[in-house]
Short mmCIF file of C-alpha atoms in Angstrom, two decimals:
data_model
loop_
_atom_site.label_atom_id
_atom_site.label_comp_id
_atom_site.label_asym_id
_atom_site.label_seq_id
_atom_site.Cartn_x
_atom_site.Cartn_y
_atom_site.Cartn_z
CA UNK A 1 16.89 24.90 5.39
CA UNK A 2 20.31 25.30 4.58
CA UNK A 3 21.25 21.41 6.69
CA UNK A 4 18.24 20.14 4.82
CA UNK A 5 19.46 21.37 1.39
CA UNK A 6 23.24 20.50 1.80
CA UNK A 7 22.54 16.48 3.09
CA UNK A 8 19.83 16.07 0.40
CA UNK A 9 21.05 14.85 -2.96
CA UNK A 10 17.71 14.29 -4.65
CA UNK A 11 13.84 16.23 -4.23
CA UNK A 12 13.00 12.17 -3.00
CA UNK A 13 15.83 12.70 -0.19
CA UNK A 14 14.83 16.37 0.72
CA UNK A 15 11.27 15.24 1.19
CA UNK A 16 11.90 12.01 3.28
CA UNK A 17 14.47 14.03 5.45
CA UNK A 18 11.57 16.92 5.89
CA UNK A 19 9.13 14.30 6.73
CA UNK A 20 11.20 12.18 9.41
CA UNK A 21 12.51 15.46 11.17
CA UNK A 22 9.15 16.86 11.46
CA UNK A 23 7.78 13.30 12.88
CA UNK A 24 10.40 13.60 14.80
CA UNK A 25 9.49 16.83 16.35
CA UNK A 26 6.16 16.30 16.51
CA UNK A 27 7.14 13.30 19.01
CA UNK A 28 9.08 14.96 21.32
CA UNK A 29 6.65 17.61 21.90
CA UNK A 30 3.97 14.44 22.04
CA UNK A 31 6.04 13.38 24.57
CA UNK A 32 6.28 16.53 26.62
CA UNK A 33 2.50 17.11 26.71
CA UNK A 34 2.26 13.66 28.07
CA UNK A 35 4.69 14.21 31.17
CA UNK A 36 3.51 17.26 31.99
CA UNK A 37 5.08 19.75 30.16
CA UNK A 38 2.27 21.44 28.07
CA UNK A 39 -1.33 20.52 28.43
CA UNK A 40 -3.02 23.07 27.25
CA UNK A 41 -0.51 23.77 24.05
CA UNK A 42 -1.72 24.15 21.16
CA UNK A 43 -1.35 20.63 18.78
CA UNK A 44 1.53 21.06 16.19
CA UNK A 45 1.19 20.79 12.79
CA UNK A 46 4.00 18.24 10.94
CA UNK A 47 6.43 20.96 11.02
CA UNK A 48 6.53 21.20 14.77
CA UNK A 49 5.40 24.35 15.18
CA UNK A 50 2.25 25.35 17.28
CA UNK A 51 -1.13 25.84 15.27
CA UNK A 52 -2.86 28.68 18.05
CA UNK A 53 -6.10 27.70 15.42
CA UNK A 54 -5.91 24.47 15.92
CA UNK A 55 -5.99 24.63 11.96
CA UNK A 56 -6.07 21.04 9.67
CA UNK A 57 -7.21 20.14 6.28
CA UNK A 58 -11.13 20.90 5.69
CA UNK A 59 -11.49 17.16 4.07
CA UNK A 60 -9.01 14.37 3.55
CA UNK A 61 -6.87 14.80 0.45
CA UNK A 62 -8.17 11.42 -1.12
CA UNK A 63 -11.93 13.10 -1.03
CA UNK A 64 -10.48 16.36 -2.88
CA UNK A 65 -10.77 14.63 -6.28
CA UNK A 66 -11.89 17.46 -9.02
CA UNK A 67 -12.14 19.84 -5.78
CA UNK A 68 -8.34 21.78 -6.23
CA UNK A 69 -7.40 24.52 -8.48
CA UNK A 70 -4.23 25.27 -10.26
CA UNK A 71 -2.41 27.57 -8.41
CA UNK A 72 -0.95 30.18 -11.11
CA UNK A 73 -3.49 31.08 -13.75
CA UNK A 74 -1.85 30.14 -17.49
CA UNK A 75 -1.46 27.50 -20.23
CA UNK A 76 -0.51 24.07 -19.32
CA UNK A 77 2.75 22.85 -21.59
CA UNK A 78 3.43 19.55 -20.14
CA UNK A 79 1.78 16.71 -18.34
CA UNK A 80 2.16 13.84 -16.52
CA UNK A 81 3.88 11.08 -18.28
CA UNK A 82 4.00 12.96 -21.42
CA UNK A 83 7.84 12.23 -23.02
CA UNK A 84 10.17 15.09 -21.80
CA UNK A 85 12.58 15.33 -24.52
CA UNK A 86 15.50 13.45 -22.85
CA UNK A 87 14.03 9.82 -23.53
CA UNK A 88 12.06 9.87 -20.15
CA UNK A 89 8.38 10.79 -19.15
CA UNK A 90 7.40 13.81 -17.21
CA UNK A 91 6.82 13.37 -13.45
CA UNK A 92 4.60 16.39 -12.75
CA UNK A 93 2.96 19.49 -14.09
CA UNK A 94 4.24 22.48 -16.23
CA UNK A 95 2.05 25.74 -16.63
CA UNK A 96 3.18 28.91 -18.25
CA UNK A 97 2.52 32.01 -15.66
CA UNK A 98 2.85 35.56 -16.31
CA UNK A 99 5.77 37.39 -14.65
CA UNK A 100 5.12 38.24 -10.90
CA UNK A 101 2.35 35.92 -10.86
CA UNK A 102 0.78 35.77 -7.47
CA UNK A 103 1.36 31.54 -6.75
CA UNK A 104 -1.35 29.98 -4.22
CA UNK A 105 -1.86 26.92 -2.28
CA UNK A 106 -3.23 23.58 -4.22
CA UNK A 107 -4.54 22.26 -1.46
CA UNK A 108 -4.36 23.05 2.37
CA UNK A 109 -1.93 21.27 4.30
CA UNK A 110 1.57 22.35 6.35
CA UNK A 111 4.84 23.27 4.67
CA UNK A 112 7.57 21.31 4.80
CA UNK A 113 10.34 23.00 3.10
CA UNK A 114 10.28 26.61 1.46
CA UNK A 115 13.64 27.74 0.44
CA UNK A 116 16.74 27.17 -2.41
CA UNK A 117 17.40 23.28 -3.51
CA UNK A 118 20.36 22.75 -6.09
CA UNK A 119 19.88 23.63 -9.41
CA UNK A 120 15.81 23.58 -8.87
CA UNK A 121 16.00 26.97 -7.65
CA UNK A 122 13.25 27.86 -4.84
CA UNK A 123 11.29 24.52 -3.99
CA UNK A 124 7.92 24.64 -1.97
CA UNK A 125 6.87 21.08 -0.52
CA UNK A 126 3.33 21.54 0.98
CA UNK A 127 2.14 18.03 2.94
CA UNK A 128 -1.52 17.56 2.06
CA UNK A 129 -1.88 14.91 4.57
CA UNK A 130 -2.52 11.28 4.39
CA UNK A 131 1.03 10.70 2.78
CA UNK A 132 0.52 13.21 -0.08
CA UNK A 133 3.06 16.30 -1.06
CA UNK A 134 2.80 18.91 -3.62
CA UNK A 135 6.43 19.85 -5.25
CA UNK A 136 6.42 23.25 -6.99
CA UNK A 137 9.77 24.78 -8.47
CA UNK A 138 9.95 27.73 -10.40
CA UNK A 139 9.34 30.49 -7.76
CA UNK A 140 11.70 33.43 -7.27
CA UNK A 141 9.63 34.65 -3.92
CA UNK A 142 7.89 32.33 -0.99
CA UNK A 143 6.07 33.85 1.69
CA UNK A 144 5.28 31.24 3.77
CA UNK A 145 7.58 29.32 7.06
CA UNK A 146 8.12 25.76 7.28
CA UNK A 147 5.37 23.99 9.58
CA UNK A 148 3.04 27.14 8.54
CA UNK A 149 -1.00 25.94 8.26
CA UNK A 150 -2.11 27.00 5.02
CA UNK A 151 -5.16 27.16 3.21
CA UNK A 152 -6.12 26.26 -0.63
CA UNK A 153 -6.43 29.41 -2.31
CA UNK A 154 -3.67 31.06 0.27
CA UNK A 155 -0.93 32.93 -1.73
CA UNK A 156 1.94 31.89 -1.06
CA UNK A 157 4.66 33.16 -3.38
CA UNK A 158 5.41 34.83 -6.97
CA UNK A 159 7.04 34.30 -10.25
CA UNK A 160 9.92 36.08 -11.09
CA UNK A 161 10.40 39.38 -13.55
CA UNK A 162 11.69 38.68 -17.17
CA UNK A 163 15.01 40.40 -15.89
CA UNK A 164 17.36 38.13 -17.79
CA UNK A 165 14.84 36.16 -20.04
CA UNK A 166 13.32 39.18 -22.49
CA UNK A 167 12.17 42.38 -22.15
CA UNK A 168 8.85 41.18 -23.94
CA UNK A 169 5.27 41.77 -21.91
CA UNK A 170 4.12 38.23 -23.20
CA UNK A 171 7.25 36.04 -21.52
CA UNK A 172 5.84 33.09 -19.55
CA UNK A 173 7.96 31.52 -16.51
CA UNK A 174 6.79 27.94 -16.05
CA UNK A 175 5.59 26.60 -12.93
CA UNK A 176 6.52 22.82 -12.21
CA UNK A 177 4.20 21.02 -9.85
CA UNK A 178 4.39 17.61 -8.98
CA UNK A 179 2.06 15.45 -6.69
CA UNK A 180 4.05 12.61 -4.61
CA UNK A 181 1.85 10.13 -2.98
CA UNK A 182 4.04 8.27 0.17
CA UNK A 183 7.53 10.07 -1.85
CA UNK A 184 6.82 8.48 -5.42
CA UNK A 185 5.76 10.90 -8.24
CA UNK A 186 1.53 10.42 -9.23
CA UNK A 187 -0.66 11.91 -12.01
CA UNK A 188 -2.41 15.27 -10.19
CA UNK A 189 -5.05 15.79 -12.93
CA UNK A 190 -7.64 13.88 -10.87
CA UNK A 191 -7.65 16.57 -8.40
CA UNK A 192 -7.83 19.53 -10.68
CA UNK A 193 -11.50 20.81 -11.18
CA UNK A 194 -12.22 20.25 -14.65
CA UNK A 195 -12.60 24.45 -14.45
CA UNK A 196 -9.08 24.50 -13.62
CA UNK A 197 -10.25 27.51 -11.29
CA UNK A 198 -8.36 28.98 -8.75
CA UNK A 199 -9.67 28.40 -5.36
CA UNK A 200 -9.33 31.45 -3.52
CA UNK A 201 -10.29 30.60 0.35
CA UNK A 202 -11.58 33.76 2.42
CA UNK A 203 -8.75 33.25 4.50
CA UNK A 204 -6.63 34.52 1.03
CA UNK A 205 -9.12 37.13 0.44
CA UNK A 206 -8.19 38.50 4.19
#
């Protein structure tokens, strides 16, 4: 994580880095199976690792249109493409969450980076498959390992206290996500349910 985040100058170079050296991976151990070295291994998810479950995405991400929901519960503040103050247009999603808000999975799919990035603070990059990655910035906690299967619904981190910000109960911490379809930022509201539930797989429910 730390390689990653020190050769990376932008999110666009962190996530095209991720993606090669987990190809990359995947490859060699690809090529090991094939000469011999692991027939019966478990197939790797992007990040490398082993999936024991054999674990992938229930549908492609293409067919989850209106199917995801938001993965902190509070008020949206920005959207896509909506001006951002500094003569530009926003490239993802903003929501207000609660402190210590409980953050979940938007869609299933393997992680490809979970740790400190520059000034973004703690960035989790999910890969949804089929060229697809969900951004989200505004964490203080992840609990999840790169090349980790996870589900939609699956927790996977938590907002930060209002240590610092305001002693007030009401303080919201925003939540950035952005949706990158082969590395270049996309509108995500067509995969929202128009609920905006929170999917909460059994898997998250233990």
């Amino acid at each position: 994580i730390e390689g990653l985040s020190r050769q990376s100058q932008t999110l666009k170079d962190l996530i095209a880095r991720t993606e090669a050296e987990n190809e990359a991976s995947q490859r060699a151990l690809d090529q090991a199976r094939k000469d011999g070295g692991g027939g019966e291994t478990a197939a790797p998810g992007p990040g490398g690792q082993r999936d024991m479950a054999r674990l992938s995405p229930k549908i492609a991400f293409a067919e989850a249109r209106g199917l995801l929901g938001l993965p902190v519960s509070g008020a949206i503040e920005k959207t896509f493409g909506a001006a951002d103050g500094f003569g530009g247009t926003e490239r993802g999603l903003t929501i207000a969450a609660s402190p210590q808000a409980v953050v979940t999975a938007p869609s299933d799919g393997w992680v490809l980076f979970a740790g400190s990035y520059r000034s973004y603070g703690r960035v989790l990059i999910i890969n949804a498959g089929g060229g697809y990655n969900f951004v989200m910035t505004g964490l203080q906690h992840t609990s999840v390992e790169i090349g980790q299967f996870i589900l939609a619904g699956e927790p996977v981190g938590s907002m930060g206290g209002t240590e610092g910000v305001s002693g007030d109960a009401t303080q919201r911490l925003p939540l950035y996500i952005e949706l990158r379809k082969d590395n270049q930022p996309i509108d995500s509201a067509p995969w929202w349910s128009k609920a905006g539930d929170r999917i909460v797989s059994e898997k998250a429910r233990g």
